[in-house]
mmCIF file of C-alpha atoms in Angstrom:
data_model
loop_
_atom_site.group_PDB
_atom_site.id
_atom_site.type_symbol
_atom_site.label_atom_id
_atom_site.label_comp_id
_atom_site.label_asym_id
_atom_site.label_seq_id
_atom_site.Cartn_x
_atom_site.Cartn_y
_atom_site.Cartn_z
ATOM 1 C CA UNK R 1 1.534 0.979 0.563
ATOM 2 C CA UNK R 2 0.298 -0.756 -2.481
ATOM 3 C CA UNK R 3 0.034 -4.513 -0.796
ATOM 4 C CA UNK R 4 2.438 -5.517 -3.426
ATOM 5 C CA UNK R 5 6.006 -6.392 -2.156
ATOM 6 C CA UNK R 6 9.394 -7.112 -3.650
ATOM 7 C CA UNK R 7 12.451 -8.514 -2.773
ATOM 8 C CA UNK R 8 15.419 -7.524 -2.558
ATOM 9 C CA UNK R 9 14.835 -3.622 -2.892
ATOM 10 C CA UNK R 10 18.715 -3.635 -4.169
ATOM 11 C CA UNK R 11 20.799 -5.870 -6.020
ATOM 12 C CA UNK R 12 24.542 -4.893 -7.099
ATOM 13 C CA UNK R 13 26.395 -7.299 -9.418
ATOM 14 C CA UNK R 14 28.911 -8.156 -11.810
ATOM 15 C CA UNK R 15 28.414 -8.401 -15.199
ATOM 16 C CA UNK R 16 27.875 -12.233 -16.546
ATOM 17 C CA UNK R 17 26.438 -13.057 -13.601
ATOM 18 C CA UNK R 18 22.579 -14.063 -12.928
ATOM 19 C CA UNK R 19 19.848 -13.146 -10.195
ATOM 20 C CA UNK R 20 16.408 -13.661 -9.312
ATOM 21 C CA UNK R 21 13.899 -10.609 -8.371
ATOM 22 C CA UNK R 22 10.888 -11.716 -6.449
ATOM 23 C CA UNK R 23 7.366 -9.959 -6.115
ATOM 24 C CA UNK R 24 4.594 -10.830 -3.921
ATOM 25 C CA UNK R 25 1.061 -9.806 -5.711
ATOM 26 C CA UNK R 26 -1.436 -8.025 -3.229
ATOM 27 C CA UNK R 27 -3.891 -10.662 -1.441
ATOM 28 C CA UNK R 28 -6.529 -11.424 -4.208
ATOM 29 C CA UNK R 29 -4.820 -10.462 -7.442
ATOM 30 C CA UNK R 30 -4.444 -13.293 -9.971
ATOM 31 C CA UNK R 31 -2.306 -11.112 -12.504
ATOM 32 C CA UNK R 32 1.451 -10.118 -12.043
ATOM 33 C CA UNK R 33 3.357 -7.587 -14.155
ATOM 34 C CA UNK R 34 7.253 -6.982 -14.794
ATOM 35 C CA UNK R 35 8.090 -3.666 -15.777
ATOM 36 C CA UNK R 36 11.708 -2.334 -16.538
ATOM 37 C CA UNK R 37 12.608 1.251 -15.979
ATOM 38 C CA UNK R 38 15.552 2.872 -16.789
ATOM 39 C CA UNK R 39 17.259 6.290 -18.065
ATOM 40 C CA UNK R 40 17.254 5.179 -22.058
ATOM 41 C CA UNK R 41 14.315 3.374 -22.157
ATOM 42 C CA UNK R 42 11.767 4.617 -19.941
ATOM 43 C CA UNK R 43 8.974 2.762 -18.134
ATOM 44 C CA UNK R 44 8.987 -1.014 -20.144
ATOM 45 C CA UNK R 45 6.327 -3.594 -19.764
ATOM 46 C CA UNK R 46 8.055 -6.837 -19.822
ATOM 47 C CA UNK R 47 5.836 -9.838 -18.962
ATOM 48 C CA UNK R 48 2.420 -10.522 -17.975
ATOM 49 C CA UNK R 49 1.037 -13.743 -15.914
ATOM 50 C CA UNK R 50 -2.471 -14.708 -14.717
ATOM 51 C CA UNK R 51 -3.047 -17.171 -12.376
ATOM 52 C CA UNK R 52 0.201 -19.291 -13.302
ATOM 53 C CA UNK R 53 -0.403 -18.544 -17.197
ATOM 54 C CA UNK R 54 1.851 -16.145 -19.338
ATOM 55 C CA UNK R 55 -0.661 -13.788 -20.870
ATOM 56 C CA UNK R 56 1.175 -10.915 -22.919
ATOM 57 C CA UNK R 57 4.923 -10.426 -23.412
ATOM 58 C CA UNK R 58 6.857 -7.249 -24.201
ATOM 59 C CA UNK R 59 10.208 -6.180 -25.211
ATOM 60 C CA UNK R 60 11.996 -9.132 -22.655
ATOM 61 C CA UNK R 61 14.978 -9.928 -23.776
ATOM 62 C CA UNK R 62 16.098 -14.080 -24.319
ATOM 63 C CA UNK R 63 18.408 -13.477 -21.484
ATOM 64 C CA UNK R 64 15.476 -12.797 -18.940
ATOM 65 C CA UNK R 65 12.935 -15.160 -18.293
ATOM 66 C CA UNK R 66 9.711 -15.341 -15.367
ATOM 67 C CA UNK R 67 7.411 -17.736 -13.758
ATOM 68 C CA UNK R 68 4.433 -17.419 -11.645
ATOM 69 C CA UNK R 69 4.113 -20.002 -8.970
ATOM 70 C CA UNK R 70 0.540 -21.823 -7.394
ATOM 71 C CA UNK R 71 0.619 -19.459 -4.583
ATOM 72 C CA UNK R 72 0.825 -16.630 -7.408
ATOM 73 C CA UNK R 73 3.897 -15.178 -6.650
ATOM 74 C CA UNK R 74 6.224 -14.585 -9.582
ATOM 75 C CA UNK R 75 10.118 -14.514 -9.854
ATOM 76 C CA UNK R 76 11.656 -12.514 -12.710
ATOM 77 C CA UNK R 77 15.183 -14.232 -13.785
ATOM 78 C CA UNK R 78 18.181 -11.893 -15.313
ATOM 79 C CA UNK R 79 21.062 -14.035 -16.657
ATOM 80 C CA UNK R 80 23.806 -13.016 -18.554
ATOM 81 C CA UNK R 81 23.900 -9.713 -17.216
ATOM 82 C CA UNK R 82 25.255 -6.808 -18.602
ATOM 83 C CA UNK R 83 25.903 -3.295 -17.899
ATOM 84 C CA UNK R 84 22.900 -2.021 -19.834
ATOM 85 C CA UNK R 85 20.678 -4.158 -17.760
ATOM 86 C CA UNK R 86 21.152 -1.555 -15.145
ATOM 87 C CA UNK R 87 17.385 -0.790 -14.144
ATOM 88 C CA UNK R 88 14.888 -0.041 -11.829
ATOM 89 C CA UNK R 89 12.527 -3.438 -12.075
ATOM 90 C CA UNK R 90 8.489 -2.872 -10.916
ATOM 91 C CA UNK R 91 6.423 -5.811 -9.917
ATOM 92 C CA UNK R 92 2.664 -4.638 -10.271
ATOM 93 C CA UNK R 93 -0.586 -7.201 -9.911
ATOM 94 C CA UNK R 94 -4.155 -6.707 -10.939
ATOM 95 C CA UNK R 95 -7.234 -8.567 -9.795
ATOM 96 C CA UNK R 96 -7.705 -10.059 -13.394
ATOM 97 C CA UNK R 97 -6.023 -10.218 -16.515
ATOM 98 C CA UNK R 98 -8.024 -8.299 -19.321
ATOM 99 C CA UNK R 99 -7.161 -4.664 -20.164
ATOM 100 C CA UNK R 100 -8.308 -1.831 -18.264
ATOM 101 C CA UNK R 101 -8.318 -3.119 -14.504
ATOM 102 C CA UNK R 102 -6.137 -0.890 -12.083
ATOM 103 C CA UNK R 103 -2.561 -2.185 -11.431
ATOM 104 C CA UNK R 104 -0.981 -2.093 -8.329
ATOM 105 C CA UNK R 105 2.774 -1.236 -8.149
ATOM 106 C CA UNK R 106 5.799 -2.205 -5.719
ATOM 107 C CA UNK R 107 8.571 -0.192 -4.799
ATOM 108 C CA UNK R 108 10.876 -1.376 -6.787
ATOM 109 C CA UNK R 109 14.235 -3.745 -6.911
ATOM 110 C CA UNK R 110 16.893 -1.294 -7.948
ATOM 111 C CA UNK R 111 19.327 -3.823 -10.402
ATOM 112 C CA UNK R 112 23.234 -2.487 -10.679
ATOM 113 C CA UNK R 113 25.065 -4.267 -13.034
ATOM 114 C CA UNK R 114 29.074 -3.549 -12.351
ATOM 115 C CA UNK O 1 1.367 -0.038 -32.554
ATOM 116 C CA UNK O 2 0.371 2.343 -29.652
ATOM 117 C CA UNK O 3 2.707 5.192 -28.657
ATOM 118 C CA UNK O 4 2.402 7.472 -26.180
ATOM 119 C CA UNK O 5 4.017 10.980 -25.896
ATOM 120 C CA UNK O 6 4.319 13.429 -23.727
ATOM 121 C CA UNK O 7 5.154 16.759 -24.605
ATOM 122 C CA UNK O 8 6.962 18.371 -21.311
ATOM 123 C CA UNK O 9 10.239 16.572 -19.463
ATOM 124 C CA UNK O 10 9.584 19.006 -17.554
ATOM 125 C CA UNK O 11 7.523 21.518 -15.859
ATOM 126 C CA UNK O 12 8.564 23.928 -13.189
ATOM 127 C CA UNK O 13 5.058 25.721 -11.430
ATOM 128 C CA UNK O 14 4.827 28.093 -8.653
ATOM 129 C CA UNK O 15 2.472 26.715 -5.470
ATOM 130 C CA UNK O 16 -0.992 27.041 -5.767
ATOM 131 C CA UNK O 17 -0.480 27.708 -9.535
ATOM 132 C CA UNK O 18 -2.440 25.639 -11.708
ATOM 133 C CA UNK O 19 -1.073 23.214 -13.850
ATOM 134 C CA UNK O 20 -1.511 21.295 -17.420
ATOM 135 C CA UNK O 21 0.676 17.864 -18.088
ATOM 136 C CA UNK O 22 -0.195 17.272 -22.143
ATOM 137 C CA UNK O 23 -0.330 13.666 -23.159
ATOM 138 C CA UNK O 24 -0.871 13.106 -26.844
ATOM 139 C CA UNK O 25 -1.470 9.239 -27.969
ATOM 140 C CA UNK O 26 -1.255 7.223 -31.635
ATOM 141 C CA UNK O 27 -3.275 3.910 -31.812
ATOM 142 C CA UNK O 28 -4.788 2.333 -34.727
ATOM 143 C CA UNK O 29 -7.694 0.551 -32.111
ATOM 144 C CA UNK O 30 -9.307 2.062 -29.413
ATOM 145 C CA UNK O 31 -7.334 2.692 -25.958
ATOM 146 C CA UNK O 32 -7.681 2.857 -22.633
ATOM 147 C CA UNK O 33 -5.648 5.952 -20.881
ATOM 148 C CA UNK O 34 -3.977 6.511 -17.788
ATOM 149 C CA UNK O 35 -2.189 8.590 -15.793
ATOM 150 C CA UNK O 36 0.248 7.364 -13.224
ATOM 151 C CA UNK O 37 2.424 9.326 -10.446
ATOM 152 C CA UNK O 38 5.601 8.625 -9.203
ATOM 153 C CA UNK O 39 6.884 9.772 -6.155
ATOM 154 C CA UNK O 40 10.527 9.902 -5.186
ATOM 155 C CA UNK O 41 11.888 6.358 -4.130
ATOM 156 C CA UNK O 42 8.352 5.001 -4.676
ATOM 157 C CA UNK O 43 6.386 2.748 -7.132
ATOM 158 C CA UNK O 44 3.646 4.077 -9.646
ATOM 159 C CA UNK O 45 0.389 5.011 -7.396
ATOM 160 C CA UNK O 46 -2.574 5.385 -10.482
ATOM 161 C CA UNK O 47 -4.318 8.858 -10.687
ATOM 162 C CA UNK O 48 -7.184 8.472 -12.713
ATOM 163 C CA UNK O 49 -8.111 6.069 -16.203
ATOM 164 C CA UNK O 50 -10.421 6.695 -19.075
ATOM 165 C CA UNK O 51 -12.338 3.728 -20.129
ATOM 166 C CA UNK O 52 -15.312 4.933 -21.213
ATOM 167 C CA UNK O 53 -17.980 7.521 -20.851
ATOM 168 C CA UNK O 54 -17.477 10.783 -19.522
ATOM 169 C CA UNK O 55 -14.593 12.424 -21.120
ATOM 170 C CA UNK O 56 -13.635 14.534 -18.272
ATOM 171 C CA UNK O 57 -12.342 12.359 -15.656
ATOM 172 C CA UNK O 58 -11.655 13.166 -12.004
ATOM 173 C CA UNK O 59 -9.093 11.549 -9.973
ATOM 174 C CA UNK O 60 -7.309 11.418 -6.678
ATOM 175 C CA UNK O 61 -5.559 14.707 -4.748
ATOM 176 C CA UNK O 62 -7.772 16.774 -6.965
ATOM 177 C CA UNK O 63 -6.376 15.962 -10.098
ATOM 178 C CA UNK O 64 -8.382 15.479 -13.237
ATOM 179 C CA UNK O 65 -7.750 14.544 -17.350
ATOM 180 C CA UNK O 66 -9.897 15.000 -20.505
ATOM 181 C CA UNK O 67 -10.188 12.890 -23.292
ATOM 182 C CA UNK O 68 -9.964 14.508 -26.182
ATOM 183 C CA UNK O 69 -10.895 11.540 -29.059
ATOM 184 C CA UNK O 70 -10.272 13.814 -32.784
ATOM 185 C CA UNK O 71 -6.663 15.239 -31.219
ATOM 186 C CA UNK O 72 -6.226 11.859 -29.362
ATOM 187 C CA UNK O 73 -5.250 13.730 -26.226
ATOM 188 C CA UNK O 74 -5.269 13.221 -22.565
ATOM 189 C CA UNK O 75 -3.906 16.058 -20.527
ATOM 190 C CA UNK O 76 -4.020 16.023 -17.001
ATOM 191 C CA UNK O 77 -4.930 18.807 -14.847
ATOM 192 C CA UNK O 78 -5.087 20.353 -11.514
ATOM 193 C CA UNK O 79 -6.330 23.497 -10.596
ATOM 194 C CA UNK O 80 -3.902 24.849 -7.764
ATOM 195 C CA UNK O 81 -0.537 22.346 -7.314
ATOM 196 C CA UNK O 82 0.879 22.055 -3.467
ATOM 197 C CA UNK O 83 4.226 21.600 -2.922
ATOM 198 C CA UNK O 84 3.718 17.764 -2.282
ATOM 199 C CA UNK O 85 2.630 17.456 -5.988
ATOM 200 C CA UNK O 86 6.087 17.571 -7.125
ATOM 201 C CA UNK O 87 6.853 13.872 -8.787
ATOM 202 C CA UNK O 88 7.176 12.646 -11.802
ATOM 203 C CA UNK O 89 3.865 11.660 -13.827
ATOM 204 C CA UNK O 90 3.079 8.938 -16.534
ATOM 205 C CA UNK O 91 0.487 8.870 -18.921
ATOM 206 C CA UNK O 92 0.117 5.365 -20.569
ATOM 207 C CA UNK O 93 -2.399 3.251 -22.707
ATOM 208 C CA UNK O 94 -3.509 0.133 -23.170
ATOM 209 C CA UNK O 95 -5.418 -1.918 -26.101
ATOM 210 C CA UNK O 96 -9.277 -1.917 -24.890
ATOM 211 C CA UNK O 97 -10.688 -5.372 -25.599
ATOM 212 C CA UNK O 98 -8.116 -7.141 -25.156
ATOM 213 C CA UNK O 99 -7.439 -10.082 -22.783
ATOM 214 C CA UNK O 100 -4.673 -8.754 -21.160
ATOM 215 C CA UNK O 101 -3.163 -5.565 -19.390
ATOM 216 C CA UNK O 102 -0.349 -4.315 -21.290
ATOM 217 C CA UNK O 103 0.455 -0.772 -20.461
ATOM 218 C CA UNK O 104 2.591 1.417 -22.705
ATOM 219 C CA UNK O 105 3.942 4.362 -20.769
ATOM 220 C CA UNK O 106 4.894 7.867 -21.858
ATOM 221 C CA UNK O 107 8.706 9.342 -21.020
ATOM 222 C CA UNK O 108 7.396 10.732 -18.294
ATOM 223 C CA UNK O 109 6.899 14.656 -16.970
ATOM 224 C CA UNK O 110 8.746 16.063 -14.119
ATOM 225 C CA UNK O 111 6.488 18.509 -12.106
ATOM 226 C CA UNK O 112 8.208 20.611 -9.802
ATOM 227 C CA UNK O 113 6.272 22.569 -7.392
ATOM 228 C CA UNK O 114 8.254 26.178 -5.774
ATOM 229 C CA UNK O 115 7.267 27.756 -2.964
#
């Protein structure tokens, strides 16, 4: 058990439709992470946050969007969804935010888009 | 850019066998390197990391990599796999330096372990 959790662990929709993914950092960690894995693309770093900030973004597409609240959890928010968006979606924290530091993974919130 | 490939999908070993998982790596600027496992239904646990010094580098479950900086390689390595090795495995890099912690993964290797 990594200390990081996420909520739900799966998520089946239709496509158009939008949905939040949740992820709890472990106790301590300032920085939270948003990775995308699927089939076609692999293992995708999305988004980074420290301590409330946005600190490095990836390939996210205009459709998604995050946030990192004061108590340091972070939502990652999926609109427009389509079928491609399909995905396995990792929330991972680190204690701080430069390069380097060990991140800690979740399980997972498996997205299907229908 | 950094890229990150790695040569195997997959690789099918006998138990107690040992094992090589090749990594190779393109960066213009110097990286940090990883290597992640993943076990079924699980998130990425981390293995070992190469930041500096040393370029062999031990890790956990008896696992260990070596950076290799003029073929810009990172293999991983174990000596004799158990059956509970089987998972898939990432190597990934990220920018040294830098002020944040962007990790670019590999396609992942699929290391299947026989009896």
């Amino acid at each position: 058990d990594s200390g990081v959790t996420q909520t739900p662990k799966h998520l089946i929709t239709a496509t158009g439709q939008r949905v939040t993914l949740r992820c709890s950092p472990r106790s301590g960690d300032l920085s939270v992470y948003w990775y995308q894995q699927s089939l076609d693309q692999g293992l995708q770093f999305l988004i980074q946050y420290y301590n409330g900030e946005e600190r490095a973004k990836g390939n996210i597409l205009e459709r998604f969007s995050a946030q990192q609240f004061p108590d340091l959890h972070s939502e990652l928010n999926l609109s427009s969804l389509e079928l491609g968006d399909s995905a396995l979606y990792f929330c991972a924290s680190s204690v701080g935010a430069g390069t380097g530091g060990e991140q800690y993974f979740g399980p997972g919130t498996r997205l299907t888009v229908t | 850019a950094q890229s990150v490939t790695q040569l195997d999908s997959q690789v099918p070993v006998f138990e107690e066998a040992p094992v090589e998982l090749r990594c190779n790596y393109s960066s213009s600027v110097s990286v940090y390197l990883f290597w992640y496992v993943q076990y079924p239904n699980q998130g990425l646990q981390l293995l070992l990391k190469y930041l500096s010094g040393s370029t062999l580098v031990k890790g956990i479950n008896g696992f260990e990599a070596e950076f290799n900086k003029s073929q810009t390689s990172f293999h991983l390595r174990k000596p004799s796999v158990h059956i509970s090795d089987t998972a898939e495995y990432f190597c990934a890099v990220s920018l040294s330096g830098g002020g944040y912690n962007k990790l670019i993964f590999g396609a992942g290797t699929r290391l299947a372990v026989h009896p």
